[in-house]
């Protein structure tokens, strides 16, 4: 394992120090560095909070800012933030209109966010809702929990819900909107190389020189199957076929196509995959109305790619297009 | 070598297809796909053109758009674009105010851009100037040419000169400005892992499990020395010391600090390096006025990082801050 770090114990915090130093115009640390929040909060707006283990950067801290998250809580690498961290974020960002928690579907995350919501609500008349993201169609059960995992589609949920919150939508409506976006978002990924967790210095899985891991998650957990590495076209066909099947077909639909790098794959390959996925989906009657290509939801330095499809109606498209000003997503 | 591709022969073009598909609102292919240019050209503005081998994405095609480049020419992986490609870009983007070519200092690139300028000027009364970027302080002579190489600092030159061109500055002034930015920009990088050129399927250099390559370039060419991989702090100190020495000290100066990933290094580690570099430089009396952290000037999937420092005066800072709307850089 080769990494730019001073030690596994301080890695997550050292990264956050750098992020806050580089984007001090957008974000600040909360009290005791328990979370990262917007420098400027907007009164009267529902607070949107997310979080999870470190190792998925830029998610979630890179998505804090106008039009997306109000705060993000980061745990150790691949480890949920503590309830205490989440409570601190809820307290510091609640301006009276309530809080929406966006949580990826892993047992540890779900439990700690739930516990935090209970603790924060015990304090007083606080209103909190939670959206659980479960966009990964690869597996129904993983080493990290039951049900589909939350992966790259989390970005889409955070962007769309964040835009709606900025527009002054109520907590109840945001909860409904978030669940709607989760319901209309599907992701699947493949890896060419596993990743090494700094604390253990062990690779999470080891692939042969001609192998790929299909349906890989974002914690280096193995996927659905191992297969011979083929041409990019066949990989894209495999993933897009699964996604279309899971939707029951998307002919005539308008979608957001999001090609995401898992940390160690160069942008050039992501564009190549995007071009192939677009051609495949268009040949199946799908209209690519919006697109995103880049390294946003990662698994440390894993070489791999995921493809996310969100079905868009006019309202979701408008919310996707709304301005966003964060460290890693801006338009 | 494991890559998402359909074949080494079409890799560069397949990536461009995906880029243009994903960012069709910003860029289009020039005639015969010889270059990528802005969808909308602005009459009366000097055209800014750059280019180089593929494998450095998002540079340069990802920097085409408002406030930066008018066109970019891409060759095969790590191979200069042909004069023919560059001439096509000059012809299609010249709206009468002349053309500035921004060229990284490698023999192949310099020769082909020079030849293209001669060919384009032979056509008529066209005016062309060239800025050669040579920001890499690691080596004075490489396997690819004489003099310092052009690396990540090229982004800074393209951003600042691009902003000035947008503001209506003349060709002669842009040439002077470009040379000024080159003169005030220094970069050095290290790699933890080499890269594999798709055509050859050979790794450009192989490092031991505890080794790093110091002063690495962006074509997988070896650097200045090989050393034991240490803590990130010691690597940052090594690089920043060299940069400060090369400037003859920067105490009291205001700078842009740009931490760049070489393709296979996750953003979390880049932020960590940024935080350490900022602390080191501030301790040496330098003011970090502007910053950029991300994967912008790459060497395929090489694991590594470079640090770039540009000394800023008020004018350069204003040009850096000016709006930019490209695939990969936008604010």
JSON list of C-alpha atoms in Angstrom, two decimals, chain A residues 227-329:
[
{"chain": "A", "resi": 227, "resn": "UNK", "atom": "CA", "xyz": [-15.22, -12.34, -14.80]},
{"chain": "A", "resi": 228, "resn": "UNK", "atom": "CA", "xyz": [-12.66, -12.16, -17.56]},
{"chain": "A", "resi": 229, "resn": "UNK", "atom": "CA", "xyz": [-11.80, -8.53, -18.37]},
{"chain": "A", "resi": 230, "resn": "UNK", "atom": "CA", "xyz": [-13.14, -7.75, -21.84]},
{"chain": "A", "resi": 231, "resn": "UNK", "atom": "CA", "xyz": [-13.42, -4.72, -24.06]},
{"chain": "A", "resi": 232, "resn": "UNK", "atom": "CA", "xyz": [-15.01, -1.61, -22.61]},
{"chain": "A", "resi": 233, "resn": "UNK", "atom": "CA", "xyz": [-17.99, -2.10, -24.94]},
{"chain": "A", "resi": 234, "resn": "UNK", "atom": "CA", "xyz": [-18.85, -5.46, -23.42]},
{"chain": "A", "resi": 235, "resn": "UNK", "atom": "CA", "xyz": [-18.49, -4.12, -19.88]},
{"chain": "A", "resi": 236, "resn": "UNK", "atom": "CA", "xyz": [-20.77, -1.19, -20.68]},
{"chain": "A", "resi": 237, "resn": "UNK", "atom": "CA", "xyz": [-23.30, -3.52, -22.30]},
{"chain": "A", "resi": 238, "resn": "UNK", "atom": "CA", "xyz": [-23.26, -5.77, -19.25]},
{"chain": "A", "resi": 239, "resn": "UNK", "atom": "CA", "xyz": [-23.89, -2.90, -16.83]},
{"chain": "A", "resi": 240, "resn": "UNK", "atom": "CA", "xyz": [-26.45, -1.03, -18.95]},
{"chain": "A", "resi": 241, "resn": "UNK", "atom": "CA", "xyz": [-28.37, -4.23, -19.68]},
{"chain": "A", "resi": 242, "resn": "UNK", "atom": "CA", "xyz": [-28.69, -4.90, -15.96]},
{"chain": "A", "resi": 243, "resn": "UNK", "atom": "CA", "xyz": [-29.83, -1.35, -15.31]},
{"chain": "A", "resi": 244, "resn": "UNK", "atom": "CA", "xyz": [-32.41, -1.41, -18.11]},
{"chain": "A", "resi": 245, "resn": "UNK", "atom": "CA", "xyz": [-33.70, -4.79, -16.93]},
{"chain": "A", "resi": 246, "resn": "UNK", "atom": "CA", "xyz": [-33.99, -3.55, -13.39]},
{"chain": "A", "resi": 247, "resn": "UNK", "atom": "CA", "xyz": [-36.06, -0.58, -14.57]},
{"chain": "A", "resi": 248, "resn": "UNK", "atom": "CA", "xyz": [-38.10, -2.94, -16.77]},
{"chain": "A", "resi": 249, "resn": "UNK", "atom": "CA", "xyz": [-36.93, -0.98, -19.83]},
{"chain": "A", "resi": 250, "resn": "UNK", "atom": "CA", "xyz": [-36.59, 2.77, -20.34]},
{"chain": "A", "resi": 251, "resn": "UNK", "atom": "CA", "xyz": [-37.61, 3.22, -23.97]},
{"chain": "A", "resi": 252, "resn": "UNK", "atom": "CA", "xyz": [-39.00, 6.71, -24.53]},
{"chain": "A", "resi": 253, "resn": "UNK", "atom": "CA", "xyz": [-37.71, 7.94, -21.17]},
{"chain": "A", "resi": 254, "resn": "UNK", "atom": "CA", "xyz": [-35.44, 10.88, -20.49]},
{"chain": "A", "resi": 255, "resn": "UNK", "atom": "CA", "xyz": [-32.51, 10.25, -18.16]},
{"chain": "A", "resi": 256, "resn": "UNK", "atom": "CA", "xyz": [-29.47, 11.61, -16.39]},
{"chain": "A", "resi": 257, "resn": "UNK", "atom": "CA", "xyz": [-26.45, 9.43, -17.28]},
{"chain": "A", "resi": 258, "resn": "UNK", "atom": "CA", "xyz": [-23.72, 9.62, -14.65]},
{"chain": "A", "resi": 259, "resn": "UNK", "atom": "CA", "xyz": [-20.40, 7.83, -15.20]},
{"chain": "A", "resi": 260, "resn": "UNK", "atom": "CA", "xyz": [-18.40, 7.79, -11.97]},
{"chain": "A", "resi": 261, "resn": "UNK", "atom": "CA", "xyz": [-14.78, 6.85, -11.33]},
{"chain": "A", "resi": 262, "resn": "UNK", "atom": "CA", "xyz": [-14.02, 4.82, -8.21]},
{"chain": "A", "resi": 263, "resn": "UNK", "atom": "CA", "xyz": [-10.81, 6.72, -7.40]},
{"chain": "A", "resi": 264, "resn": "UNK", "atom": "CA", "xyz": [-7.95, 5.29, -9.45]},
{"chain": "A", "resi": 265, "resn": "UNK", "atom": "CA", "xyz": [-9.41, 5.42, -12.97]},
{"chain": "A", "resi": 266, "resn": "UNK", "atom": "CA", "xyz": [-8.39, 8.35, -15.18]},
{"chain": "A", "resi": 267, "resn": "UNK", "atom": "CA", "xyz": [-10.96, 10.74, -16.60]},
{"chain": "A", "resi": 268, "resn": "UNK", "atom": "CA", "xyz": [-10.09, 9.69, -20.17]},
{"chain": "A", "resi": 269, "resn": "UNK", "atom": "CA", "xyz": [-11.42, 6.18, -19.49]},
{"chain": "A", "resi": 270, "resn": "UNK", "atom": "CA", "xyz": [-14.54, 7.59, -17.86]},
{"chain": "A", "resi": 271, "resn": "UNK", "atom": "CA", "xyz": [-15.28, 9.62, -20.99]},
{"chain": "A", "resi": 272, "resn": "UNK", "atom": "CA", "xyz": [-14.71, 6.53, -23.10]},
{"chain": "A", "resi": 273, "resn": "UNK", "atom": "CA", "xyz": [-17.21, 4.60, -20.96]},
{"chain": "A", "resi": 274, "resn": "UNK", "atom": "CA", "xyz": [-19.67, 7.50, -21.13]},
{"chain": "A", "resi": 275, "resn": "UNK", "atom": "CA", "xyz": [-19.53, 7.58, -24.93]},
{"chain": "A", "resi": 276, "resn": "UNK", "atom": "CA", "xyz": [-20.21, 3.84, -25.14]},
{"chain": "A", "resi": 277, "resn": "UNK", "atom": "CA", "xyz": [-23.01, 3.93, -22.55]},
{"chain": "A", "resi": 278, "resn": "UNK", "atom": "CA", "xyz": [-24.69, 6.81, -24.35]},
{"chain": "A", "resi": 279, "resn": "UNK", "atom": "CA", "xyz": [-24.61, 4.95, -27.66]},
{"chain": "A", "resi": 280, "resn": "UNK", "atom": "CA", "xyz": [-25.96, 1.78, -26.06]},
{"chain": "A", "resi": 281, "resn": "UNK", "atom": "CA", "xyz": [-28.78, 3.52, -24.21]},
{"chain": "A", "resi": 282, "resn": "UNK", "atom": "CA", "xyz": [-29.81, 5.63, -27.20]},
{"chain": "A", "resi": 283, "resn": "UNK", "atom": "CA", "xyz": [-29.98, 2.46, -29.27]},
{"chain": "A", "resi": 284, "resn": "UNK", "atom": "CA", "xyz": [-32.45, 1.20, -26.66]},
{"chain": "A", "resi": 285, "resn": "UNK", "atom": "CA", "xyz": [-34.71, 4.21, -27.07]},
{"chain": "A", "resi": 286, "resn": "UNK", "atom": "CA", "xyz": [-33.47, 6.22, -24.09]},
{"chain": "A", "resi": 287, "resn": "UNK", "atom": "CA", "xyz": [-32.88, 9.99, -24.33]},
{"chain": "A", "resi": 288, "resn": "UNK", "atom": "CA", "xyz": [-29.77, 11.23, -22.50]},
{"chain": "A", "resi": 289, "resn": "UNK", "atom": "CA", "xyz": [-31.00, 14.65, -21.36]},
{"chain": "A", "resi": 290, "resn": "UNK", "atom": "CA", "xyz": [-28.35, 15.34, -18.77]},
{"chain": "A", "resi": 291, "resn": "UNK", "atom": "CA", "xyz": [-24.91, 13.88, -18.05]},
{"chain": "A", "resi": 292, "resn": "UNK", "atom": "CA", "xyz": [-22.15, 13.89, -15.48]},
{"chain": "A", "resi": 293, "resn": "UNK", "atom": "CA", "xyz": [-18.71, 12.31, -15.92]},
{"chain": "A", "resi": 294, "resn": "UNK", "atom": "CA", "xyz": [-16.06, 12.36, -13.21]},
{"chain": "A", "resi": 295, "resn": "UNK", "atom": "CA", "xyz": [-14.62, 10.94, -10.01]},
{"chain": "A", "resi": 296, "resn": "UNK", "atom": "CA", "xyz": [-17.17, 11.78, -7.34]},
{"chain": "A", "resi": 297, "resn": "UNK", "atom": "CA", "xyz": [-18.05, 8.72, -5.26]},
{"chain": "A", "resi": 298, "resn": "UNK", "atom": "CA", "xyz": [-14.96, 6.67, -4.62]},
{"chain": "A", "resi": 299, "resn": "UNK", "atom": "CA", "xyz": [-13.47, 3.71, -2.85]},
{"chain": "A", "resi": 300, "resn": "UNK", "atom": "CA", "xyz": [-10.03, 5.13, -2.00]},
{"chain": "A", "resi": 301, "resn": "UNK", "atom": "CA", "xyz": [-7.82, 4.47, -5.05]},
{"chain": "A", "resi": 302, "resn": "UNK", "atom": "CA", "xyz": [-9.84, 1.59, -6.52]},
{"chain": "A", "resi": 303, "resn": "UNK", "atom": "CA", "xyz": [-9.58, 1.31, -10.31]},
{"chain": "A", "resi": 304, "resn": "UNK", "atom": "CA", "xyz": [-13.15, 1.02, -11.46]},
{"chain": "A", "resi": 305, "resn": "UNK", "atom": "CA", "xyz": [-16.20, 2.72, -12.81]},
{"chain": "A", "resi": 306, "resn": "UNK", "atom": "CA", "xyz": [-19.90, 2.84, -12.05]},
{"chain": "A", "resi": 307, "resn": "UNK", "atom": "CA", "xyz": [-22.80, 3.85, -14.23]},
{"chain": "A", "resi": 308, "resn": "UNK", "atom": "CA", "xyz": [-25.83, 5.56, -12.71]},
{"chain": "A", "resi": 309, "resn": "UNK", "atom": "CA", "xyz": [-29.12, 6.24, -14.43]},
{"chain": "A", "resi": 310, "resn": "UNK", "atom": "CA", "xyz": [-31.81, 8.54, -13.00]},
{"chain": "A", "resi": 311, "resn": "UNK", "atom": "CA", "xyz": [-35.08, 8.90, -14.86]},
{"chain": "A", "resi": 312, "resn": "UNK", "atom": "CA", "xyz": [-35.85, 12.61, -15.16]},
{"chain": "A", "resi": 313, "resn": "UNK", "atom": "CA", "xyz": [-39.15, 14.42, -15.44]},
{"chain": "A", "resi": 314, "resn": "UNK", "atom": "CA", "xyz": [-39.26, 18.19, -16.01]},
{"chain": "A", "resi": 315, "resn": "UNK", "atom": "CA", "xyz": [-39.18, 18.96, -12.32]},
{"chain": "A", "resi": 316, "resn": "UNK", "atom": "CA", "xyz": [-36.15, 16.76, -11.57]},
{"chain": "A", "resi": 317, "resn": "UNK", "atom": "CA", "xyz": [-34.36, 18.19, -14.60]},
{"chain": "A", "resi": 318, "resn": "UNK", "atom": "CA", "xyz": [-34.94, 21.73, -13.36]},
{"chain": "A", "resi": 319, "resn": "UNK", "atom": "CA", "xyz": [-33.64, 20.84, -9.91]},
{"chain": "A", "resi": 320, "resn": "UNK", "atom": "CA", "xyz": [-30.59, 19.10, -11.43]},
{"chain": "A", "resi": 321, "resn": "UNK", "atom": "CA", "xyz": [-29.87, 22.25, -13.47]},
{"chain": "A", "resi": 322, "resn": "UNK", "atom": "CA", "xyz": [-30.22, 24.63, -10.51]},
{"chain": "A", "resi": 323, "resn": "UNK", "atom": "CA", "xyz": [-27.01, 26.38, -9.42]},
{"chain": "A", "resi": 324, "resn": "UNK", "atom": "CA", "xyz": [-24.63, 24.47, -7.17]},
{"chain": "A", "resi": 325, "resn": "UNK", "atom": "CA", "xyz": [-21.50, 25.89, -5.55]},
{"chain": "A", "resi": 326, "resn": "UNK", "atom": "CA", "xyz": [-19.54, 23.26, -3.67]},
{"chain": "A", "resi": 327, "resn": "UNK", "atom": "CA", "xyz": [-15.88, 22.23, -3.62]},
{"chain": "A", "resi": 328, "resn": "UNK", "atom": "CA", "xyz": [-16.42, 19.44, -6.16]},
{"chain": "A", "resi": 329, "resn": "UNK", "atom": "CA", "xyz": [-19.66, 20.15, -8.01]}
]
